[in-house]
């Protein structure tokens, strides 16, 4: 690409029937001014493109970092959720085992209470039978005293 300095330093050979030198130099000066302006704009544009490209690369790096961070956060969240589910499952199993243990203990206590109730009923029936037998024997003894005049006694003396 030509630079403005290349255009400014360009010299043409003189010819016998050539162009008007003043018109050519005026035109070249005009081309030089426009070309210099365009050249500076091109440099400025290239500088801006370079800055913007650098910014884009920076933002791409940030985006990649954010994507990696999001991926790690998602993995961490999945892991935390999985651990929480496992912990909840273990807690439920432990609670079920504890409930079963409580139920088993309660059933054993119920059975023991039933056995004790049966034993108490049997003891009560036995005692009741003994009391009835004793009272019956006493009633019979009292009846025997009332009906047999020979067995009456006052103190140790027979009447």
Short mmCIF file of C-alpha atoms in Angstrom, two decimals:
data_model
loop_
_atom_site.label_atom_id
_atom_site.label_comp_id
_atom_site.label_asym_id
_atom_site.label_seq_id
_atom_site.Cartn_x
_atom_site.Cartn_y
_atom_site.Cartn_z
CA UNK A 1 0.00 0.00 0.00
CA UNK A 2 1.27 3.46 -0.85
CA UNK A 3 1.94 5.84 1.99
CA UNK A 4 1.34 9.58 1.81
CA UNK A 5 5.13 10.01 1.85
CA UNK A 6 5.42 7.78 -1.28
CA UNK A 7 2.99 10.04 -3.12
CA UNK A 8 4.73 13.19 -1.95
CA UNK A 9 8.17 11.99 -3.02
CA UNK A 10 7.08 10.68 -6.42
CA UNK A 11 8.86 12.51 -9.30
CA UNK A 12 8.08 12.17 -12.94
CA UNK A 13 10.48 12.57 -15.85
CA UNK A 14 10.00 15.58 -18.06
CA UNK A 15 8.83 15.06 -21.54
CA UNK A 16 8.67 17.46 -24.48
CA UNK A 17 4.98 17.39 -24.98
CA UNK A 18 3.86 16.49 -21.45
CA UNK A 19 1.20 17.61 -19.08
CA UNK A 20 1.07 21.01 -17.50
CA UNK A 21 3.41 20.71 -14.58
CA UNK A 22 1.42 23.04 -12.27
CA UNK A 23 -1.85 21.17 -12.88
CA UNK A 24 -0.17 17.81 -12.22
CA UNK A 25 1.46 19.09 -9.01
CA UNK A 26 -1.83 20.68 -7.82
CA UNK A 27 -3.69 17.44 -8.52
CA UNK A 28 -1.01 15.36 -6.76
CA UNK A 29 -1.19 17.70 -3.74
CA UNK A 30 -4.97 17.27 -3.66
CA UNK A 31 -4.62 13.45 -3.98
CA UNK A 32 -1.92 13.55 -1.29
CA UNK A 33 -4.16 15.46 1.15
CA UNK A 34 -7.13 13.09 0.59
CA UNK A 35 -4.91 10.02 0.70
CA UNK A 36 -3.21 11.24 3.90
CA UNK A 37 -6.63 11.76 5.51
CA UNK A 38 -7.75 8.26 4.41
CA UNK A 39 -4.46 6.76 5.53
CA UNK A 40 -4.81 8.30 9.02
CA UNK A 41 -8.44 7.09 9.17
CA UNK A 42 -7.25 3.62 8.20
CA UNK A 43 -4.61 3.64 10.97
CA UNK A 44 -7.18 4.92 13.47
CA UNK A 45 -9.66 2.27 12.33
CA UNK A 46 -7.01 -0.45 12.61
CA UNK A 47 -6.15 0.78 16.11
CA UNK A 48 -9.84 0.71 17.08
CA UNK A 49 -10.21 -2.73 15.54
CA UNK A 50 -7.22 -3.89 17.56
CA UNK A 51 -8.67 -2.44 20.78
CA UNK A 52 -12.09 -3.93 20.03
CA UNK A 53 -10.57 -7.30 19.13
CA UNK A 54 -8.67 -7.24 22.40
CA UNK A 55 -11.88 -6.36 24.25
CA UNK A 56 -13.74 -9.16 22.47
CA UNK A 57 -11.02 -11.62 23.46
CA UNK A 58 -11.23 -10.34 27.04
CA UNK A 59 -15.02 -10.77 27.08
CA UNK A 60 -14.72 -14.20 25.49
CA UNK A 61 -12.32 -15.19 28.27
CA UNK A 62 -14.76 -13.80 30.85
CA UNK A 63 -17.62 -15.65 29.15
CA UNK A 64 -15.64 -18.89 29.18
CA UNK A 65 -14.79 -18.36 32.84
CA UNK A 66 -18.45 -17.67 33.61
CA UNK A 67 -19.53 -20.78 31.70
CA UNK A 68 -16.98 -22.87 33.59
CA UNK A 69 -18.13 -21.30 36.85
CA UNK A 70 -21.78 -22.01 35.99
CA UNK A 71 -20.90 -25.57 35.07
CA UNK A 72 -19.02 -26.03 38.36
CA UNK A 73 -21.91 -24.39 40.24
CA UNK A 74 -24.38 -26.74 38.52
CA UNK A 75 -22.21 -29.75 39.35
CA UNK A 76 -21.90 -28.54 42.94
CA UNK A 77 -25.67 -28.00 43.16
CA UNK A 78 -26.26 -31.48 41.73
CA UNK A 79 -23.81 -32.94 44.23
CA UNK A 80 -25.39 -31.04 47.14
CA UNK A 81 -28.86 -32.18 46.02
CA UNK A 82 -27.66 -35.78 45.68
CA UNK A 83 -26.03 -35.65 49.13
CA UNK A 84 -29.17 -34.12 50.63
CA UNK A 85 -31.33 -36.81 49.04
CA UNK A 86 -28.99 -39.52 50.36
CA UNK A 87 -29.00 -37.95 53.82
CA UNK A 88 -32.80 -37.72 53.74
CA UNK A 89 -33.04 -41.34 52.62
CA UNK A 90 -30.75 -42.43 55.47
CA UNK A 91 -32.76 -40.35 57.95
CA UNK A 92 -36.00 -41.96 56.74
CA UNK A 93 -34.46 -45.43 57.02
CA UNK A 94 -33.17 -44.62 60.50
CA UNK A 95 -36.58 -43.27 61.52
CA UNK A 96 -38.29 -46.40 60.16
CA UNK A 97 -35.84 -48.62 62.04
CA UNK A 98 -36.40 -46.60 65.23
CA UNK A 99 -40.19 -46.80 64.72
CA UNK A 100 -39.96 -50.56 64.19
CA UNK A 101 -37.87 -50.85 67.33
CA UNK A 102 -40.42 -48.80 69.29
CA UNK A 103 -43.28 -50.91 67.90
CA UNK A 104 -41.44 -54.13 68.74
CA UNK A 105 -40.74 -52.91 72.27
CA UNK A 106 -44.35 -51.75 72.68
CA UNK A 107 -45.66 -55.10 71.41
CA UNK A 108 -43.36 -56.93 73.85
CA UNK A 109 -44.62 -54.70 76.68
CA UNK A 110 -48.23 -55.35 75.62
CA UNK A 111 -47.61 -59.09 75.61
CA UNK A 112 -46.00 -58.87 79.06
CA UNK A 113 -48.92 -56.79 80.33
CA UNK A 114 -51.36 -59.36 78.92
CA UNK A 115 -49.42 -62.19 80.61
CA UNK A 116 -49.48 -60.24 83.88
CA UNK A 117 -53.21 -59.58 83.46
CA UNK A 118 -53.84 -63.30 82.89
CA UNK A 119 -51.70 -64.15 85.92
CA UNK A 120 -53.57 -61.58 88.02
CA UNK A 121 -56.92 -62.96 86.79
CA UNK A 122 -55.79 -66.49 87.65
CA UNK A 123 -54.54 -65.37 91.08
CA UNK A 124 -57.80 -63.50 91.62
CA UNK A 125 -59.83 -66.55 90.59
CA UNK A 126 -57.71 -68.77 92.84
CA UNK A 127 -58.03 -66.34 95.74
CA UNK A 128 -61.75 -66.01 95.05
CA UNK A 129 -62.05 -69.79 95.03
CA UNK A 130 -60.09 -70.05 98.28
CA UNK A 131 -62.22 -67.33 99.93
CA UNK A 132 -65.42 -69.02 98.71
CA UNK A 133 -64.16 -72.40 99.94
CA UNK A 134 -63.18 -70.92 103.30
CA UNK A 135 -66.47 -69.06 103.66
CA UNK A 136 -68.39 -72.15 102.56
CA UNK A 137 -66.54 -74.20 105.16
CA UNK A 138 -67.29 -71.61 107.82
CA UNK A 139 -70.95 -71.45 106.78
CA UNK A 140 -71.13 -75.24 106.96
CA UNK A 141 -69.50 -75.16 110.35
CA UNK A 142 -71.98 -72.52 111.55
CA UNK A 143 -74.89 -74.53 110.13
CA UNK A 144 -73.59 -77.64 111.82
CA UNK A 145 -73.47 -75.83 115.15
CA UNK A 146 -77.05 -74.57 114.80
CA UNK A 147 -78.51 -77.98 113.86
CA UNK A 148 -76.61 -80.29 116.28
CA UNK A 149 -77.53 -79.47 119.87
CA UNK A 150 -74.76 -81.67 121.20
CA UNK A 151 -72.08 -79.64 119.63
CA UNK A 152 -73.06 -76.45 121.33
CA UNK A 153 -70.67 -75.18 123.80
CA UNK A 154 -70.13 -72.12 125.80
CA UNK A 155 -66.50 -71.49 126.16
CA UNK A 156 -64.85 -74.89 126.70
CA UNK A 157 -67.81 -76.33 128.52
CA UNK A 158 -70.40 -78.31 126.60
CA UNK A 159 -74.04 -77.52 127.37
#
